[in-house]
XYZ file of C-alpha atoms in Angstrom:
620
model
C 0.000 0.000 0.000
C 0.892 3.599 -0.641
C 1.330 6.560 1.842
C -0.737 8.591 3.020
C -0.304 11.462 1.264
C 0.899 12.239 -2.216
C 1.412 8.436 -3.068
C 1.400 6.692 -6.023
C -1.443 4.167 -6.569
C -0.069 0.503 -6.252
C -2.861 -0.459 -9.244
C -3.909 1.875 -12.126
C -7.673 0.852 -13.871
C -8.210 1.807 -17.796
C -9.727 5.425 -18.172
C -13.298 5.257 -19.800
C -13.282 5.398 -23.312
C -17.298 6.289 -22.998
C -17.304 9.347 -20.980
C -16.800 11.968 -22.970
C -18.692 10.548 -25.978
C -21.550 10.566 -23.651
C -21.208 14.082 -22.504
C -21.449 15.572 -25.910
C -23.361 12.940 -27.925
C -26.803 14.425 -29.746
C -29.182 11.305 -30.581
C -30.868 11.787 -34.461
C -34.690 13.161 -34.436
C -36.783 9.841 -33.950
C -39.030 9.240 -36.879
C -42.053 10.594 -35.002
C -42.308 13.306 -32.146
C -42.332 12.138 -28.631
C -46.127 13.435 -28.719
C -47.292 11.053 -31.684
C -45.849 8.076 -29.893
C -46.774 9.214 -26.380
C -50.045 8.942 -27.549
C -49.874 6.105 -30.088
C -48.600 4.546 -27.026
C -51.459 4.827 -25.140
C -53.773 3.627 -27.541
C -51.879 0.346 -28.478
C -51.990 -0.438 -24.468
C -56.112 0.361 -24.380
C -56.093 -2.036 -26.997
C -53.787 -5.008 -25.139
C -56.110 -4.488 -22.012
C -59.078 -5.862 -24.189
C -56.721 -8.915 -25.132
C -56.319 -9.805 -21.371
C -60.411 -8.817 -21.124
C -61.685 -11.020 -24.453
C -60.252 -13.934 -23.588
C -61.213 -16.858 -21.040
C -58.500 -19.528 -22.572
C -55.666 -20.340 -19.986
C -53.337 -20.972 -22.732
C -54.056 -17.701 -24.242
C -53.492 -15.772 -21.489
C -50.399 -17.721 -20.755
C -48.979 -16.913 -23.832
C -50.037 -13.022 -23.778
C -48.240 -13.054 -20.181
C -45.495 -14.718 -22.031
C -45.050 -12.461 -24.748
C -45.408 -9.389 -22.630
C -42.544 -10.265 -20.186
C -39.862 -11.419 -23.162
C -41.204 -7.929 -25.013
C -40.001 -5.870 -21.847
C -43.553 -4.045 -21.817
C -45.009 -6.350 -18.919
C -44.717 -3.125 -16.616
C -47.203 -1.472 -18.224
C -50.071 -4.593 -17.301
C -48.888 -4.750 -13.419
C -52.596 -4.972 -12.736
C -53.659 -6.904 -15.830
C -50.813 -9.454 -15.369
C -51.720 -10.238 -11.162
C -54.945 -10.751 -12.198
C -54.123 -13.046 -14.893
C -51.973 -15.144 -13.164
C -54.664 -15.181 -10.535
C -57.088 -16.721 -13.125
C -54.278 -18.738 -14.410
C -53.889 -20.578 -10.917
C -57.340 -20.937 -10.145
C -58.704 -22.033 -13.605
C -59.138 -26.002 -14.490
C -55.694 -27.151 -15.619
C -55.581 -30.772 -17.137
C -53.164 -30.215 -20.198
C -51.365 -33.422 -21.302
C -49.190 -30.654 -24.131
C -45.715 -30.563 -21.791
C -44.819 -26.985 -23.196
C -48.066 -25.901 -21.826
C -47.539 -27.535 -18.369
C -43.798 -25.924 -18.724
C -45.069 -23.051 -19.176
C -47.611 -22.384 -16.486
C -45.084 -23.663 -14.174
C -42.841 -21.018 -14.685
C -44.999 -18.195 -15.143
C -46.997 -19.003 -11.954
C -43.556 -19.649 -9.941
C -41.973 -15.970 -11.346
C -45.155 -14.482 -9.231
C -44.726 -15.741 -6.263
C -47.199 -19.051 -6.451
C -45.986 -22.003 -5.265
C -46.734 -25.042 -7.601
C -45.275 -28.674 -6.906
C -42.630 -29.954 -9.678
C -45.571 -32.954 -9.458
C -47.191 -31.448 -12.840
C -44.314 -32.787 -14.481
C -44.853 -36.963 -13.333
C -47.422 -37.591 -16.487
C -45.037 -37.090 -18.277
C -42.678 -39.516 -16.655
C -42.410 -43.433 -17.646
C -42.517 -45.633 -14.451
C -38.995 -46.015 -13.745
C -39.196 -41.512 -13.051
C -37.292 -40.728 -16.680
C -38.717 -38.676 -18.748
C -40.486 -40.249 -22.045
C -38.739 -40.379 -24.947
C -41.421 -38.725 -27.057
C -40.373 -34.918 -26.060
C -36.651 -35.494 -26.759
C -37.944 -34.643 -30.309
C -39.353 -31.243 -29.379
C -36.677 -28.778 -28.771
C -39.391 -25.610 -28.429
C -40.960 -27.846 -25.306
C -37.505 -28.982 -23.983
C -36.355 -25.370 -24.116
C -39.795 -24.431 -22.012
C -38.918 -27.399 -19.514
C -35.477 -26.348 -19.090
C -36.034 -22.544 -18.744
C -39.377 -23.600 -16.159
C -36.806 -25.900 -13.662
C -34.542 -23.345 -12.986
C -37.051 -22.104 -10.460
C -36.325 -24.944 -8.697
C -35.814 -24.309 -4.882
C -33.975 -26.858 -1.984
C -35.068 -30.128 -2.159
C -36.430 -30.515 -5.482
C -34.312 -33.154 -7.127
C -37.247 -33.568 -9.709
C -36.250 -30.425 -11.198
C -32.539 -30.887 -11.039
C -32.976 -34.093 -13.019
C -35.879 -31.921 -15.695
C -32.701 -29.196 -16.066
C -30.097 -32.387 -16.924
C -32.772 -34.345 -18.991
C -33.456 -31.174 -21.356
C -30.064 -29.764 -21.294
C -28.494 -32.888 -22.913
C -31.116 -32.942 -25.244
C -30.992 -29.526 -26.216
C -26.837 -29.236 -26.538
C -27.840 -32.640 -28.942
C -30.118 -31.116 -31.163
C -28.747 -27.615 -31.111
C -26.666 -27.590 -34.445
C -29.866 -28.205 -36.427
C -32.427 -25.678 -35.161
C -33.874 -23.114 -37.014
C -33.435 -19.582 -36.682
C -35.064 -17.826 -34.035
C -35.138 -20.807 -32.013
C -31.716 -21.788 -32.093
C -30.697 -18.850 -30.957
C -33.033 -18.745 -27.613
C -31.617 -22.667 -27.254
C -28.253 -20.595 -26.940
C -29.543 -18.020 -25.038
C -30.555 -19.794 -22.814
C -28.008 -22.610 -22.632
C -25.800 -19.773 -21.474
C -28.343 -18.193 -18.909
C -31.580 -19.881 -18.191
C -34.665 -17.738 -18.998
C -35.420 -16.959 -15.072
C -31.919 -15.257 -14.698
C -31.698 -13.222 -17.631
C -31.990 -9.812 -18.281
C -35.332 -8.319 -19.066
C -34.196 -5.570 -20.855
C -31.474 -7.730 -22.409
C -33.530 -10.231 -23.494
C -36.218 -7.646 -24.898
C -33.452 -6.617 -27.485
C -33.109 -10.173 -28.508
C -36.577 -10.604 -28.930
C -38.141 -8.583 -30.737
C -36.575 -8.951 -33.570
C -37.217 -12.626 -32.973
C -40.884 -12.024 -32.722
C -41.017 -10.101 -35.657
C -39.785 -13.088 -37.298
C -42.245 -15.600 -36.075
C -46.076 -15.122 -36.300
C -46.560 -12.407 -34.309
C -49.468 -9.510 -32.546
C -48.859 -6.497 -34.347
C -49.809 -4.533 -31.655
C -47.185 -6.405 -28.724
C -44.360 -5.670 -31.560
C -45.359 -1.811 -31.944
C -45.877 -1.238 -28.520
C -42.541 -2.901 -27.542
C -40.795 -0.983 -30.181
C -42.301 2.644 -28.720
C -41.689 1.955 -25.427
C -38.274 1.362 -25.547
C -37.719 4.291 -27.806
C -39.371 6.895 -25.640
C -37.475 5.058 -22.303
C -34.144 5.485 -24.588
C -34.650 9.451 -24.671
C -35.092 9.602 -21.398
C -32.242 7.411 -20.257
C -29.662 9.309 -22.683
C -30.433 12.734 -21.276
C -30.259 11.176 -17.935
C -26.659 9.764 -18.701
C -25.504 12.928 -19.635
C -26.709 14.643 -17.012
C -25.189 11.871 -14.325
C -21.840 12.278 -16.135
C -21.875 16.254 -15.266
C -22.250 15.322 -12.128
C -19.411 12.739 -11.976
C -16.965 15.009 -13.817
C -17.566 17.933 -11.248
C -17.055 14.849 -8.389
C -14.361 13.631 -10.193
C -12.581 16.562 -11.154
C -13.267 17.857 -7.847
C -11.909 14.949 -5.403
C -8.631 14.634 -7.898
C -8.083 11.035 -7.122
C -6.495 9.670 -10.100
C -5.968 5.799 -9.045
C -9.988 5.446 -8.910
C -12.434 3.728 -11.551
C -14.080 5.759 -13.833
C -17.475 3.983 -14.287
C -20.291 6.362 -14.092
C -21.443 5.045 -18.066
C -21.416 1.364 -16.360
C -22.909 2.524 -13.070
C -26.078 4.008 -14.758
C -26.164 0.804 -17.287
C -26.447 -1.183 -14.377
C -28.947 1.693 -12.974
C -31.136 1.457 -16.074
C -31.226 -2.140 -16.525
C -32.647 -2.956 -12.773
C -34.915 0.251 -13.530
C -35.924 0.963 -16.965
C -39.330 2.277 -16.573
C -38.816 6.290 -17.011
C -41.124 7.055 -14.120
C -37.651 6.048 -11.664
C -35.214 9.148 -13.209
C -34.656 9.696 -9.037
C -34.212 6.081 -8.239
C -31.457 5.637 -11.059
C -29.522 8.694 -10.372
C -29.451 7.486 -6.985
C -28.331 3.624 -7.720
C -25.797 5.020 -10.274
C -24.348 7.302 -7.715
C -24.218 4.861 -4.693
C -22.767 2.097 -7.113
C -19.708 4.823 -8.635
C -19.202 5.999 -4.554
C -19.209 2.482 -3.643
C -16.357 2.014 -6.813
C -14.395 4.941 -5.344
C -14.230 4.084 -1.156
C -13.130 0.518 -3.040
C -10.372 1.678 -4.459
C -9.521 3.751 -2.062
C -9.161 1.269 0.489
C -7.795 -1.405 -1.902
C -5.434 0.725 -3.812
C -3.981 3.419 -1.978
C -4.831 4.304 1.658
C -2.114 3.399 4.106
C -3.871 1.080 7.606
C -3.919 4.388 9.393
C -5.570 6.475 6.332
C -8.169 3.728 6.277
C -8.470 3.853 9.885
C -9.198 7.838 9.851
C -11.423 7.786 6.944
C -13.745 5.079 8.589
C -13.630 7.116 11.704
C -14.916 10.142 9.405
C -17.480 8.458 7.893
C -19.183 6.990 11.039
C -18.835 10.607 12.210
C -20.878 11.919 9.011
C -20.023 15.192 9.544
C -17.896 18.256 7.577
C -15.858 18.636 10.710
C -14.542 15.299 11.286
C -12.664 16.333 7.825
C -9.440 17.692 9.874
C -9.189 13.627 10.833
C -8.002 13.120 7.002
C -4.751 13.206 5.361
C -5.029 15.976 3.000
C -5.840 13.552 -0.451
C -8.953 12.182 1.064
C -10.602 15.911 2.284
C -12.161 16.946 -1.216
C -13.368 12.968 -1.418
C -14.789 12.731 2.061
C -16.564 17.194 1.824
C -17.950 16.262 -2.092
C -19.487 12.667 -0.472
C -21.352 14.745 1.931
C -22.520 17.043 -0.382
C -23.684 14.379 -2.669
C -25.884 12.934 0.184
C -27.148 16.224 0.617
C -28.340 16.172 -3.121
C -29.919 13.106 -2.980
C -31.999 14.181 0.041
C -32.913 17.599 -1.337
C -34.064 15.925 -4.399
C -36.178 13.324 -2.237
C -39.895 14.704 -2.163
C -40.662 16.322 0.992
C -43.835 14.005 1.160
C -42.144 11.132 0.498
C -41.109 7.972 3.210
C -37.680 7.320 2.036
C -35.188 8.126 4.823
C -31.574 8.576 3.600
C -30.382 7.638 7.266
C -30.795 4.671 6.025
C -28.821 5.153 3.138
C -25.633 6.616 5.420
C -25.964 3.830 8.079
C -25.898 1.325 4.540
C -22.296 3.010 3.503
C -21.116 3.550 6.858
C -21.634 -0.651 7.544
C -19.855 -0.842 4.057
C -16.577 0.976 5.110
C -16.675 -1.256 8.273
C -16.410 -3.822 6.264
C -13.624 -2.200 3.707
C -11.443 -1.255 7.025
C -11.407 -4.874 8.199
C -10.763 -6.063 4.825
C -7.511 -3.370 5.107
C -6.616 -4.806 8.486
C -6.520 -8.280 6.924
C -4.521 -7.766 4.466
C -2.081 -5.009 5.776
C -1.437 -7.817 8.232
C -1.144 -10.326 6.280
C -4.159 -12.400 8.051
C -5.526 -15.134 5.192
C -8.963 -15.542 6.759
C -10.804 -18.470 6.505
C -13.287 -19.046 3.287
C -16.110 -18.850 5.508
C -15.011 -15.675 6.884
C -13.977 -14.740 3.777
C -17.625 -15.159 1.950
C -19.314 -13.332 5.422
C -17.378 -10.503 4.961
C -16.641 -9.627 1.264
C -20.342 -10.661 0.160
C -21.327 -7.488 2.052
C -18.368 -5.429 1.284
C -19.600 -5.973 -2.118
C -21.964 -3.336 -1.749
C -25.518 -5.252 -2.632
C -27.339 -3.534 0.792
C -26.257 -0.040 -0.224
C -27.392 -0.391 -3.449
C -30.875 -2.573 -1.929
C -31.642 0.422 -0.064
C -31.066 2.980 -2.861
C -33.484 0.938 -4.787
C -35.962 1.045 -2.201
C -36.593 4.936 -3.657
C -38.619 2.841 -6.790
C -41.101 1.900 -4.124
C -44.602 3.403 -4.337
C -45.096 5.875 -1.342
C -47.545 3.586 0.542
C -44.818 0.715 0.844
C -41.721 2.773 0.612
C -40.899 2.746 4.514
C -42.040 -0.652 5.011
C -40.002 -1.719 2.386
C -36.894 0.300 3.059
C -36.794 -0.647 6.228
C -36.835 -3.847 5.462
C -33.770 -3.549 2.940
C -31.989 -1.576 5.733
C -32.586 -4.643 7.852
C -30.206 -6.588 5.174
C -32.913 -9.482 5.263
C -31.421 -13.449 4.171
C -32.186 -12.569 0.706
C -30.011 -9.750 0.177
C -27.379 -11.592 1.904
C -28.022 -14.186 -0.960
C -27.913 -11.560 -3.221
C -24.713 -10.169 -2.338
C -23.200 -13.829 -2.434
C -24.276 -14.898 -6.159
C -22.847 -11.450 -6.970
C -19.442 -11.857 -5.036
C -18.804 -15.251 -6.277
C -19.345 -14.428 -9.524
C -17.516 -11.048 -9.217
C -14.777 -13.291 -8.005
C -14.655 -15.974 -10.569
C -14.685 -13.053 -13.566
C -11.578 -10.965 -12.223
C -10.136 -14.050 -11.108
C -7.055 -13.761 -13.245
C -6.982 -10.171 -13.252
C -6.736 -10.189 -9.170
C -3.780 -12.578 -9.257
C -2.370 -9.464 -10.999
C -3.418 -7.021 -8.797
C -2.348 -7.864 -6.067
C -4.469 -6.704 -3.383
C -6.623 -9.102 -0.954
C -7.500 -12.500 -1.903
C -10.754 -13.581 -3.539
C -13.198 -16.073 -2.071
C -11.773 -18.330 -4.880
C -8.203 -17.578 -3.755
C -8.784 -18.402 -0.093
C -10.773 -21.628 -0.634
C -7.357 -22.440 -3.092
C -5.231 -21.550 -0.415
C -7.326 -23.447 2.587
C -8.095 -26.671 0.576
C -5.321 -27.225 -1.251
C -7.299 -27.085 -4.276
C -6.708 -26.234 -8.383
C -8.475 -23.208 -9.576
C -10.654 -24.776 -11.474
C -12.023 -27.150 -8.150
C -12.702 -24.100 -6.229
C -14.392 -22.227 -9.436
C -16.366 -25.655 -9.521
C -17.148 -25.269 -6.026
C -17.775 -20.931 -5.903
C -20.448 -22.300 -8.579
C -22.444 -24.821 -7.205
C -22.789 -22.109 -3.706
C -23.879 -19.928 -6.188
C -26.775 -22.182 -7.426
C -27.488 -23.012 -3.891
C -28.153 -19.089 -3.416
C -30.253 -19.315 -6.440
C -32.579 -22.003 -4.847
C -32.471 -19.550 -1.754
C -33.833 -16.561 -3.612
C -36.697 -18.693 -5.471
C -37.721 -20.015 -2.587
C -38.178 -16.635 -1.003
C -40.427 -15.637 -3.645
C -43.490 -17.950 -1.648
C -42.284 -16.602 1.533
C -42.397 -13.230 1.091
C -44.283 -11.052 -1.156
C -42.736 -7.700 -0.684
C -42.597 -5.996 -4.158
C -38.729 -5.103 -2.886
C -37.915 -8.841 -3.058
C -38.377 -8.929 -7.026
C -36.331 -6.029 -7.305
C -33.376 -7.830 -5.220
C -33.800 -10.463 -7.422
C -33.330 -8.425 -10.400
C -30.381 -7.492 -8.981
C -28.813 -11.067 -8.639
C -29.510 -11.257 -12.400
C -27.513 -8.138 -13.087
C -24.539 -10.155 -11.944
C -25.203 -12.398 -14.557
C -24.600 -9.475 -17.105
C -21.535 -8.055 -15.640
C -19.803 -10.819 -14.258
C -20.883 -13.822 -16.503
C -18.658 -16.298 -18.459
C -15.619 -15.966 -16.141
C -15.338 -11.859 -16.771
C -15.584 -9.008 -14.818
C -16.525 -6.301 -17.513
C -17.827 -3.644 -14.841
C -14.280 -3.328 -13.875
C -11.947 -4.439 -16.970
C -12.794 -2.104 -19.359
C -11.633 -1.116 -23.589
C -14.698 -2.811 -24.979
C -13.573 -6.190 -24.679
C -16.372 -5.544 -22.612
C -18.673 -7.158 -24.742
C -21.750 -6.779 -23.278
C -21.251 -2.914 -22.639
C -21.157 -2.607 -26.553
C -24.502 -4.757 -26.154
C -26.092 -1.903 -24.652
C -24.357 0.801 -27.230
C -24.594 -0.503 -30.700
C -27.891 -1.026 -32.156
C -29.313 -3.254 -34.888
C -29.800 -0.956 -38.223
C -33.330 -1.865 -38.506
C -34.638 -1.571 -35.057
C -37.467 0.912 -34.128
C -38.476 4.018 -35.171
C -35.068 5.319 -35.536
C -34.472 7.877 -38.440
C -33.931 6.989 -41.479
C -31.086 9.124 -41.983
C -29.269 8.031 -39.494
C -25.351 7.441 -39.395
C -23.007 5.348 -37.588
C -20.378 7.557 -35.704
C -18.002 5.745 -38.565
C -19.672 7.797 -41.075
C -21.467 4.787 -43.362
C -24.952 5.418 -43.797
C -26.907 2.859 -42.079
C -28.444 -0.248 -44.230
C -31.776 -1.310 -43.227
C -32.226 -4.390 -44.845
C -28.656 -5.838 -43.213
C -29.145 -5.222 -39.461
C -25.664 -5.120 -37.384
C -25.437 -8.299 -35.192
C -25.891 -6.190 -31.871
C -28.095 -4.677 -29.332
C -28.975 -1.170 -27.814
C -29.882 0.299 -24.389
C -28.321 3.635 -24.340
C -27.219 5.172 -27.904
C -28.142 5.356 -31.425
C -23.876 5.424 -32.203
C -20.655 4.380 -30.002
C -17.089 5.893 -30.050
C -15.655 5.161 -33.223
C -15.135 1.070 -34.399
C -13.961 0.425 -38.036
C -15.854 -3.006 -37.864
C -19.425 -3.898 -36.719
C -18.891 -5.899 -33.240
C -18.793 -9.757 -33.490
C -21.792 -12.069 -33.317
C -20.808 -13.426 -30.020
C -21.341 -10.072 -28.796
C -25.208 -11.311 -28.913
C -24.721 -13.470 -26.089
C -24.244 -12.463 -22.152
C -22.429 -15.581 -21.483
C -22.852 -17.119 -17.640
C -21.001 -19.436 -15.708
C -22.235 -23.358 -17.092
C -24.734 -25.157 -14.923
C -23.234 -26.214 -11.373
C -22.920 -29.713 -9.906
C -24.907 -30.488 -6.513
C -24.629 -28.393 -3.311
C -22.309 -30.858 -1.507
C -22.961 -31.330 3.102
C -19.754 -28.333 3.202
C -21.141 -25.085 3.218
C -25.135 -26.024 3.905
C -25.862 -22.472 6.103
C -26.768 -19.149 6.201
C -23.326 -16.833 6.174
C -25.296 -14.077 7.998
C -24.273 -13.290 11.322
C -26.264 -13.394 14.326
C -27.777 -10.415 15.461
C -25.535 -9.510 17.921
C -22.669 -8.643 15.739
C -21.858 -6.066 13.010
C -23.415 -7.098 9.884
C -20.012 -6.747 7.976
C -17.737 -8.768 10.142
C -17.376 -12.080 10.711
C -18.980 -12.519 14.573
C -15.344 -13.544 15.628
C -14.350 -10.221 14.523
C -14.727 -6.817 15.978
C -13.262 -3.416 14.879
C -11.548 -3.052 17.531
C -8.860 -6.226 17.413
C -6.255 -6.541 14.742
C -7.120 -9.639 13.449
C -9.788 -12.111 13.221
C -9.423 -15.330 14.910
């Protein structure tokens, strides 16, 4: 580690190439003003409320349901939807068709109703195998597969249903047609359940608009994502103002520069464009989050970390004279930014940014006895390890900072709840740890700094990489269990949002990579969200790739958008893999080693191991 004053970083991070494109980039004129589709809009959803009210077929409603979700316009039906999949449970079910079964299963599991994996035995020969017959039928092994990964502890059924339709799928995959092969990819890679909404919306419809399709779902889906995309690109500009200001301000030059991939991450968990507030606030807690990170990991001295911890708990500008002089502008511009966030808070609203501080003030607890550790040498154990750094990680700060998307009526119930940091955002903050681990893996045993949770379960077991990655993966799928479960034990509308945020991880952190923090655009899925197809939406017709061609309609570019029309200059379009958010491959059974909770007991600090405290030098 450095000194405390004046030092130079022991690890350097990539600057952004996306900042300053961002701050200066001017989307074309959509085809049609923001009034014309506002409206047409509107009209298009009257007319998908009298699908939901014509019909009284299960399987048609399943299918709307269906459609709406992969679409990424289920959040305009909230209403239509719960009452659906009310109807949907309650309604006479005896379907012998196995996608159908497949599918109600999952749908009716994704809401929160608990259905046995017993549907599935009629379609079983005696000795519990599946029949032969659907090995033939890759669209219902895809809805089988997809449909078990809600699987929760104790369902071996639906372990075996993921292995059975797997192996068929990987057999048959070579000679599907398109669009389905590529959705056997998809989700071969990550199941349906863990991906992406608004990743998977950019996939699909231009899928849909392949297949036999609702005119009115595809024009609707192609609107709404249009008039969220204005919204989010004048929000991204206006979040990097703020960041160069904070940036420029603080002058710490050893830091990460990820506002473009905090507000991705922002936009992706909330999309709708009624949450501007509630992604200028995840953006800002996930880039302050970055920063205290690298301060403590990259530069701060024991007794800097020490002093800024100290500050922090204080939360006040005149525990600043505690700092060396290099963290003063950091620690004065944090404060301010709080006060920012509150001012911009309604005054009628019940989100309390105390909980927000106490949420960052646990997570620099956790950062200083991470510092102690390693400034001491101390190798914790990998049960320490996991209880510590799957907090440090930063999943309750950013839990509670989503807790501002909460209507007003549940907001404090809710937040408070977060605040709490419940099982399941302890799960949460494990899948995204381990994977967080396994994808900078390689790039840690560069860098030098603490050891991973794959590192220390290396180091204690005596183990090759490749046995603890298997290992870090099959926890991860036992988390995965945890959070479906929790989905029939408590019906907070927070808990689908946590969730959402365990599939984030998936985006970042999938396929061995860590793209949040290793940057250039290798970062494939970051180009995901900045190149568009050519013949996508209601884009101008005029329009022109920041390389100057003209762009073809007919021969759409193999890619997907979330923020921009263009992207800093490429001479190439980006590779077809780029289509794919890879994740880590399916994990073998939870073995009897690590079958509990890592959460502490009560008693102790939430972001130390409970034979730690602050005060001692090293855990025992």
């Amino acid at each position: 580690m450095a000194s405390g004053n004046a030092a130079t970083p022991a690890f350097s991070y990539e600057p952004s190439p996306w900042i300053d494109f961002f701050a200066g980039y001017e989307p074309p004129p959509l085809q049609k003003s923001k009034q014309w589709m506002t409206l047409r809009a509107k009209k298009l959803k009257e007319d998908i409320c009298m699908l939901f009210k014509s019909s009284n077929d299960t399987v048609v409603k399943m299918s709307l349901v269906d459609k709406l979700q992969h679409l990424g316009i289920d959040h305009l039906f909230e209403d239509q939807i719960d009452t659906a999949m009310w109807q949907i449970l309650k309604s006479e079910f005896s379907n012998y068709n196995l996608y159908e079964v497949a599918l109600r299963f999952r749908l009716l599991r994704e809401h929160g109703y608990c259905v046995s994996p017993d549907v599935f035995n009629r379609f079983k020969s005696e000795d519990g195998s599946f029949i032969n017959d659907i090995t033939n039928e890759p669209r219902t092994l895809l809805c089988l597969y997809n449909a078990s990964h809600l699987l929760f502890h104790g369902e071996p059924a639906l372990e075996e249903a993921i292995a059975f339709a797997r192996h068929h799928l990987e057999s048959c995959n070579g000679s599907l047609k398109t669009p389905l092969a590529q959705q056997v990819q998809r989700a071969l890679q990550i199941p349906m359940p863990r991906t992406n909404k608004r990743v998977e919306m950019l996939h699909y419809i231009l899928e849909y608009e392949q297949e036999e399709h609702n005119p009115i779902l595809l024009e609707l889906a192609k609107l709404d994502f249009n008039l969220q995309q204005n919204v989010h690109l004048k929000e991204l500009k206006a979040i990097i103002r703020w960041w160069k200001h904070f940036l420029g301000y603080i002058e710490l030059s050893f830091i990460r520069d990820r506002v473009v991939e905090g507000y991705t991450w922002a936009s992706v968990l909330y999309y709708d464009t009624k949450f501007e507030l509630t992604r200028s606030m995840i953006t800002k807690m996930i880039v302050l989050i970055t920063t205290l990170d690298d301060i403590y990991d990259n530069h701060a001295t024991l007794e800097d970390s020490w002093k800024l911890h100290e500050a922090i708990q204080r939360w006040d500008k005149s525990a600043a004279f505690l700092l060396p002089e290099y963290l003063k502008k950091f620690y004065m511009e944090m404060l301010r930014t709080f006060e920012n966030i509150e001012a911009e808070m309604l005054a009628n609203t019940n989100y309390d940014i105390a909980h927000l501080k106490k949420a960052v003030q646990n997570n620099v607890t956790g950062y200083l006895q991470e510092a102690k550790w390693s400034h001491r040498n101390h190798k914790p154990s990998f049960v320490d390890q996991v209880k510590l750094t799957s907090l440090n990680i930063g999943v309750p700060t950013i839990c509670v900072s989503m807790m501002a998307g909460m209507s007003d009526a549940m907001m404090k119930t809710a937040l408070k709840w977060a605040a709490s940091v419940p099982d399941v955002v302890i799960s949460v903050g494990k899948i995204s740890r381990f994977m967080n681990d396994i994808g900078a893996f390689e790039r840690r045993k560069c860098k030098g700094d603490m050891a991973s949770t794959v590192e220390c379960y290396i180091n204690e077991y005596n183990v090759t990489s490749e046995v603890a990655i298997t290992k870090t993966v099959a926890l991860i799928e036992h988390e995965w269990k945890t959070l479906n479960q929790a989905r029939f034990q408590n019906h907070l509308p927070a808990l689908q949002q946590f969730i959402s945020l365990a599939i984030s991880t998936t985006f970042f952190y999938g396929n061995r990579n860590d793209i949040y923090t290793g940057h250039g655009m290798e970062n494939r899925r970051c180009r995901l969200l900045l190149y568009p197809p050519d013949n996508f939406l209601l884009l101008h017709p005029t329009a022109r790739w920041t390389t100057g061609r003209t762009v073809d309609h007919h021969h759409p570019r193999p890619a997907a958008l979330l923020l921009s029309l263009t992207a800093p200059p490429t001479p190439h379009p980006p590779p077809t893999d780029m289509l794919l958010p890879l994740a880590i491959p399916p994990a073998p059974a939870m073995t009897s080693f690590f079958s509990g909770e890592l959460a502490p007991p009560p008693c102790c600090h939430p972001y130390l191991p409970p034979s730690s405290t602050i005060d001692d030098g090293v855990a025992s």
